[in-house]
Short mmCIF file of C-alpha atoms (C1' of nucleotides) in Angstrom, two decimals:
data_model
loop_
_atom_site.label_atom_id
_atom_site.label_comp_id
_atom_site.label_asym_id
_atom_site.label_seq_id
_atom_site.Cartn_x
_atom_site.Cartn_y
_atom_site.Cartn_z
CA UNK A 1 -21.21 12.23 -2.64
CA UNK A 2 -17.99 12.57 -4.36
CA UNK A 3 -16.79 9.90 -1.86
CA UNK A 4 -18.80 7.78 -2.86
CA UNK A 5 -18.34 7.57 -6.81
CA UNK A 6 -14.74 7.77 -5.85
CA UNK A 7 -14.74 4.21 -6.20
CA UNK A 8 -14.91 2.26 -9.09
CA UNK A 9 -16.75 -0.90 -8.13
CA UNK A 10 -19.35 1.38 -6.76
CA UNK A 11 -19.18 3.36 -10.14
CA UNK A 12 -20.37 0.17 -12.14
CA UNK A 13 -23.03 -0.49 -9.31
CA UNK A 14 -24.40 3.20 -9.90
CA UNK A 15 -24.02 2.39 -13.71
CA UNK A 16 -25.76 -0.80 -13.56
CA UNK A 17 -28.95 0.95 -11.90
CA UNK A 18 -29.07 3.53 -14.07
CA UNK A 19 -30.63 0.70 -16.67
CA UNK A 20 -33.20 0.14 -14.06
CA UNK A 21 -33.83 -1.23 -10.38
CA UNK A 22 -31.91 -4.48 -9.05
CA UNK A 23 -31.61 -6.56 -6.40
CA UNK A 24 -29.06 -6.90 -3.90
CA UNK A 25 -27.91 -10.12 -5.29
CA UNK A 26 -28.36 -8.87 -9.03
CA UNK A 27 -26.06 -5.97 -8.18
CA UNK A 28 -23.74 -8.16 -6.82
CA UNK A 29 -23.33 -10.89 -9.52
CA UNK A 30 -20.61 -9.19 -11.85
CA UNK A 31 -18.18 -8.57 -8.70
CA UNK A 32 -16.00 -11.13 -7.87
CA UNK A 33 -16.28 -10.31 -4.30
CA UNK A 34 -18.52 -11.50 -0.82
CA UNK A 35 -22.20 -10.37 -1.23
CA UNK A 36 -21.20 -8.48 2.65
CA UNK A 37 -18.73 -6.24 0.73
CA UNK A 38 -21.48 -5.31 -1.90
CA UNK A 39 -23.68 -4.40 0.90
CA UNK A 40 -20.67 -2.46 2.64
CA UNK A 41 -21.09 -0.57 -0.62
CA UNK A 42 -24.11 0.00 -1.22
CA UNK A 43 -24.43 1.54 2.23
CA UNK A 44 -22.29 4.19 1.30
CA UNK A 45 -24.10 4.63 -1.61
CA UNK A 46 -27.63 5.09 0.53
CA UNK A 47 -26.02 7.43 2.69
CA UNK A 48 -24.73 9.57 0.03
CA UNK A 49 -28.22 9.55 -1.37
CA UNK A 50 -27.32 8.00 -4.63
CA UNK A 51 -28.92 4.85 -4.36
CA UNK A 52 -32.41 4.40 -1.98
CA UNK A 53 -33.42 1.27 -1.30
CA UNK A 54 -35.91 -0.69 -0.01
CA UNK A 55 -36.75 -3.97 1.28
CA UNK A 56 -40.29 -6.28 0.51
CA UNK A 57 -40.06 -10.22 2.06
CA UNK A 58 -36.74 -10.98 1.82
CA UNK A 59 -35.44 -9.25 -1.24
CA UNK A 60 -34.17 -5.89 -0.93
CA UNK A 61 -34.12 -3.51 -4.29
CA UNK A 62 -32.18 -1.06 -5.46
CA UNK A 63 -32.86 2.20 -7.53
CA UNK A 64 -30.39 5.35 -7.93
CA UNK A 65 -32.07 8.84 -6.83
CA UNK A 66 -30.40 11.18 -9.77
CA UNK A 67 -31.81 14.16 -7.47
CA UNK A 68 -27.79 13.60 -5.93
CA UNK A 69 -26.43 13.02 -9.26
CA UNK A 70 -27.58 16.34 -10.58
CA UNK A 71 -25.99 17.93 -7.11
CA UNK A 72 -23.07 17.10 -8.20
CA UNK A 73 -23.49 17.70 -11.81
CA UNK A 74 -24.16 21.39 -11.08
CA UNK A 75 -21.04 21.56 -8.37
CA UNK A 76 -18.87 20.90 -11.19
CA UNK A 77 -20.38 22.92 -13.40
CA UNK A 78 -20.75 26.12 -11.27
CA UNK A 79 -16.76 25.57 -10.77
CA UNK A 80 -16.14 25.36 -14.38
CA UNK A 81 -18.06 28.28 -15.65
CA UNK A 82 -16.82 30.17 -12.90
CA UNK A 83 -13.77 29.72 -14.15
CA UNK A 84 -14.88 30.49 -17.92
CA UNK A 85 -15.94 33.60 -16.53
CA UNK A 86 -12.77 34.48 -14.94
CA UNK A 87 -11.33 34.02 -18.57
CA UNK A 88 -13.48 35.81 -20.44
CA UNK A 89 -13.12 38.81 -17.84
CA UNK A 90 -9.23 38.53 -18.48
CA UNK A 91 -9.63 38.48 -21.92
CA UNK A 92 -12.28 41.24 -21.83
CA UNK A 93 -8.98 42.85 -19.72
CA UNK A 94 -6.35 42.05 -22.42
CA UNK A 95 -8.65 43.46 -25.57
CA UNK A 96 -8.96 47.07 -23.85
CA UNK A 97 -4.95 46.94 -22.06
CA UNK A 98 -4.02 46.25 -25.87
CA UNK A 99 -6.52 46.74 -28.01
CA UNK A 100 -3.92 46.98 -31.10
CA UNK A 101 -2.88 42.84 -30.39
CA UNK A 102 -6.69 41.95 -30.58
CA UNK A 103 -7.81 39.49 -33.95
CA UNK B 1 -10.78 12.08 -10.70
CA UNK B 2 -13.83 11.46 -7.96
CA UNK B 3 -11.45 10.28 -6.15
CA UNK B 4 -9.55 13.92 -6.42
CA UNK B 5 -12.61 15.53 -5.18
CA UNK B 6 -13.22 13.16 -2.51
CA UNK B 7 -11.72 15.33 -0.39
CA UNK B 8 -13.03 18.60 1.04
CA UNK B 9 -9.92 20.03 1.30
CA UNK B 10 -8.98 19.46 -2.27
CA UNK B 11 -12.95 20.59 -3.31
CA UNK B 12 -11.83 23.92 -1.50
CA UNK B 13 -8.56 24.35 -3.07
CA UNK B 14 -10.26 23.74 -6.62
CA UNK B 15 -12.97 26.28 -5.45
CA UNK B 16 -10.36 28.88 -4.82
CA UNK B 17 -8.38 27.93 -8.26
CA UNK B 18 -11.83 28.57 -10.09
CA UNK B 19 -11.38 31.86 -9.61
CA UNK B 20 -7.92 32.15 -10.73
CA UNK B 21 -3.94 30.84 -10.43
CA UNK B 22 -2.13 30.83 -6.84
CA UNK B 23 1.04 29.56 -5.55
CA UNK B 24 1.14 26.73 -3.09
CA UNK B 25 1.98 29.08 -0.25
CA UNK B 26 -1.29 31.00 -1.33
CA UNK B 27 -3.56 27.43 -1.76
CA UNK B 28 -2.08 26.63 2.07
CA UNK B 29 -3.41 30.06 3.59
CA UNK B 30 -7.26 29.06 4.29
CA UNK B 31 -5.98 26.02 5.92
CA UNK B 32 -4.68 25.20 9.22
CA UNK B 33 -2.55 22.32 7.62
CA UNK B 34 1.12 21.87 7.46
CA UNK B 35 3.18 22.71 3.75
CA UNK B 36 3.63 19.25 3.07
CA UNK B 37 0.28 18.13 3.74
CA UNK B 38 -1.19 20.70 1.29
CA UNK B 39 1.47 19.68 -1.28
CA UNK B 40 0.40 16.07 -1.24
CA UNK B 41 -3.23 16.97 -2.12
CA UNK B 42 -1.93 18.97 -4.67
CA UNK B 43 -0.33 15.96 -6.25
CA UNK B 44 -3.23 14.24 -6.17
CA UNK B 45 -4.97 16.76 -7.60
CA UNK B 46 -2.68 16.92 -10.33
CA UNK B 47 -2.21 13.31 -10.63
CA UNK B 48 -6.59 13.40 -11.41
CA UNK B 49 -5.63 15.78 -14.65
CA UNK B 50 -7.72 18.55 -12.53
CA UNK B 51 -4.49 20.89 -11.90
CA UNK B 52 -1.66 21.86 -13.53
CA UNK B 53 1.33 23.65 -11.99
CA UNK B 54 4.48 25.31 -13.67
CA UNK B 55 7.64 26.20 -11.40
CA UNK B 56 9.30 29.22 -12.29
CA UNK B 57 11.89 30.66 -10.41
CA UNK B 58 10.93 29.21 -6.67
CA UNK B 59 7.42 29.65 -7.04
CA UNK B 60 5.09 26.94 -8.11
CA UNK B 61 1.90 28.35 -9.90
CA UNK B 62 -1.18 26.06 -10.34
CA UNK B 63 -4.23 26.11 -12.29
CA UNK B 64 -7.76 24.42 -12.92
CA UNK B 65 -7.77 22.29 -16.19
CA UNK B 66 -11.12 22.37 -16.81
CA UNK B 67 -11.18 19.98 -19.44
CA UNK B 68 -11.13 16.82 -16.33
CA UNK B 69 -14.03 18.72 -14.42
CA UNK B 70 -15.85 18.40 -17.55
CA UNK B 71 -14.83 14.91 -18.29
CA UNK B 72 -16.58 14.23 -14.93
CA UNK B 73 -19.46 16.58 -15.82
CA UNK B 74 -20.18 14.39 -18.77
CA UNK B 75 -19.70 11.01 -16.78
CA UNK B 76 -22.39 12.09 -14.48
CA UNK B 77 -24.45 13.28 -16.80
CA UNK B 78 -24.30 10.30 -19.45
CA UNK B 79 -25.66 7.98 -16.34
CA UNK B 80 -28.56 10.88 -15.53
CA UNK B 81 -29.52 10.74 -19.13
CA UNK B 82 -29.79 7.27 -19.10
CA UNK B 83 -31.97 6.99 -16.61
CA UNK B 84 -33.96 9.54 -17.22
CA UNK B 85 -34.55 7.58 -21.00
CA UNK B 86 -35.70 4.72 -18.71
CA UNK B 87 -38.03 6.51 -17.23
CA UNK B 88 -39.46 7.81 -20.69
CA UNK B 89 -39.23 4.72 -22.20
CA UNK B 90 -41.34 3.35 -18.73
CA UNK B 91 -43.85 5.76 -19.09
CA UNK B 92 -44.33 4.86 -22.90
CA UNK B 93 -44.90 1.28 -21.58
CA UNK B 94 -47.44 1.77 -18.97
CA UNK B 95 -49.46 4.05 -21.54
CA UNK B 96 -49.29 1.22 -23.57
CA UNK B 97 -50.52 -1.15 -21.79
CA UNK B 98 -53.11 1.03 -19.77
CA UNK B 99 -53.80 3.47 -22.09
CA UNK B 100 -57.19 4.43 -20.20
CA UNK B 101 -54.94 5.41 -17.04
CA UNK B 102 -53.18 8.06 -18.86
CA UNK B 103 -53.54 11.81 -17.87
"C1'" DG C 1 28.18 35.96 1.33
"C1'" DT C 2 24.53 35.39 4.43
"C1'" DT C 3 19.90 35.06 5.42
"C1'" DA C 4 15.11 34.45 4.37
"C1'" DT C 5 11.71 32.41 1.41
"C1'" DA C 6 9.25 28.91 -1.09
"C1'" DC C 7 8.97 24.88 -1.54
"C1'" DT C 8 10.67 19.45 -1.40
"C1'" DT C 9 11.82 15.01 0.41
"C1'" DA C 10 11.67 11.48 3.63
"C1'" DA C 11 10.15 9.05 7.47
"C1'" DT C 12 6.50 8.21 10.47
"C1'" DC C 13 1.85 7.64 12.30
"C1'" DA C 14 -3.21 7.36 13.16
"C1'" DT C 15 -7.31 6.59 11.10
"C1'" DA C 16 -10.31 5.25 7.25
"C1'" DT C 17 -11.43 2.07 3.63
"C1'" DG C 18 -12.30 -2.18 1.29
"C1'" DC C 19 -12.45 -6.72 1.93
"C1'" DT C 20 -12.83 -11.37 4.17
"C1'" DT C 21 -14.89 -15.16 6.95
"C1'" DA C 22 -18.19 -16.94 10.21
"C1'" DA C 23 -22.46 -16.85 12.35
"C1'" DC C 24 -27.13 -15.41 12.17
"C1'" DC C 25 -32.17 -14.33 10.68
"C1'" DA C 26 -36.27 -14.47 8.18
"C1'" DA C 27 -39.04 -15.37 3.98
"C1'" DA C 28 -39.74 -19.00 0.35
"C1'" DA C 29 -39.69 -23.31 -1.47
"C1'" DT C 30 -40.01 -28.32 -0.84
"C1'" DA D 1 -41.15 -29.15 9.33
"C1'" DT D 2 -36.86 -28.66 6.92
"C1'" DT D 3 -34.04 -26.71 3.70
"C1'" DT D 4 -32.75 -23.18 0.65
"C1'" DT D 5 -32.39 -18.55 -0.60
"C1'" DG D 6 -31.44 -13.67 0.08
"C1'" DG D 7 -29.69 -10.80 3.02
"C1'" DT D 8 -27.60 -9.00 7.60
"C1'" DT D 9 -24.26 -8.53 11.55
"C1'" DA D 10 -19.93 -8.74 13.62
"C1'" DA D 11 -15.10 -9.14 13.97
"C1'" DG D 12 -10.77 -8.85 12.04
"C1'" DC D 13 -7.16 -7.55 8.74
"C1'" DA D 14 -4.26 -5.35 5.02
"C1'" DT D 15 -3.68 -1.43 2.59
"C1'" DA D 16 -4.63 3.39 1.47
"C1'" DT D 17 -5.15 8.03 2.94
"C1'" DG D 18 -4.34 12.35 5.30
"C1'" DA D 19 -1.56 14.32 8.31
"C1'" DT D 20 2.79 15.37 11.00
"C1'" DT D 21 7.73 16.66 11.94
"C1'" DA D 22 12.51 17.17 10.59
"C1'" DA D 23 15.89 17.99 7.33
"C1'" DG D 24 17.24 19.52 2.72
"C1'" DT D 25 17.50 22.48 -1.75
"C1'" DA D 26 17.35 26.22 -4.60
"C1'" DT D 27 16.11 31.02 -5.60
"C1'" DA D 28 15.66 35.71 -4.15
"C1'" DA D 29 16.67 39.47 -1.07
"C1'" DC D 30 19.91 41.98 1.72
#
DNA sequence: GTTATACTTAATCATATGCTTAACCAAAAT
DNA sequence: ATTTTGGTTAAGCATATGATTAAGTATAAC
């Protein structure tokens, strides 16, 4: 998951769908690079479960699933108020240790 | 930053910073990695603006900086909100236009 | 002063990643 | 029926990444 927005081309792909569906092709346009590399990407983004796709004659579109966006959106946030806790606790720790140096 | 928790390593050493400072001798314990190696991902993590670290004496203490998890917190959810405004904006349309479909 | 500790630096290496070109396939358009 | 369009597959290549070992440095302990 993480892998896969590590990259930035793939960052403006995810970006790009997030204002709606597009085709291969579409998503491919602002790169300056083969439509097989786009692809390459855009595999890793299915398998992360960003992006599903899916393919009707000969024109396969794209839409992002934010189901995995919000996964990660809550890993980072569980980490960060983890830590807030661990801060208040410590200051919860200083107040009573020195109650005199509080505001 | 993604790029910075690409790795499962460095998620883990994050993970165990969350819930408070450590030295790089105490980040290397849960892993069955050389010194070195887990020095390198700590550069990268601090490199991403997601640790800091302060050498005093011969020790090297490191810490989350939040304020990058949150940076990515707000990346991912800037693109969930905009989809999800699609969507509204979607479902505005098809009432619209077939009002008589509507729940 | 000597030894142990807590890293650091440097060199090296295997694998993964991102990209390319060339060849191919199937649906649409002509 | 032929060509074009939209995409796929395969092979190869350069660089990046994650790891290793070996040697070095500086602080702390003895």
């Amino acid at each position: 998951m993480f892998r896969a927005l590590a990259d930035p081309t793939r960052r403006v792909m995810v970006e790009r769908l997030c204002h709606g569906p597009a085709s291969v092709s579409e998503l491919a346009r602002p790169f300056d690079m083969s439509l097989p590399a786009v692809v390459q990407h855009l595999q890793v983004l299915e398998g992360s479960g960003l992006v599903r796709t899916r393919k009707v004659g000969r024109v396969r579109t794209c839409a992002i699933d934010t189901g995995a966006l919000s996964l990660a959106e809550k890993w980072i946030n569980e980490r960060r108020t983890s830590w807030e806790r661990r801060l208040d606790r410590l200051g919860d720790f200083l107040a009573e240790a020195e109650p005199d140096q509080g505001v």
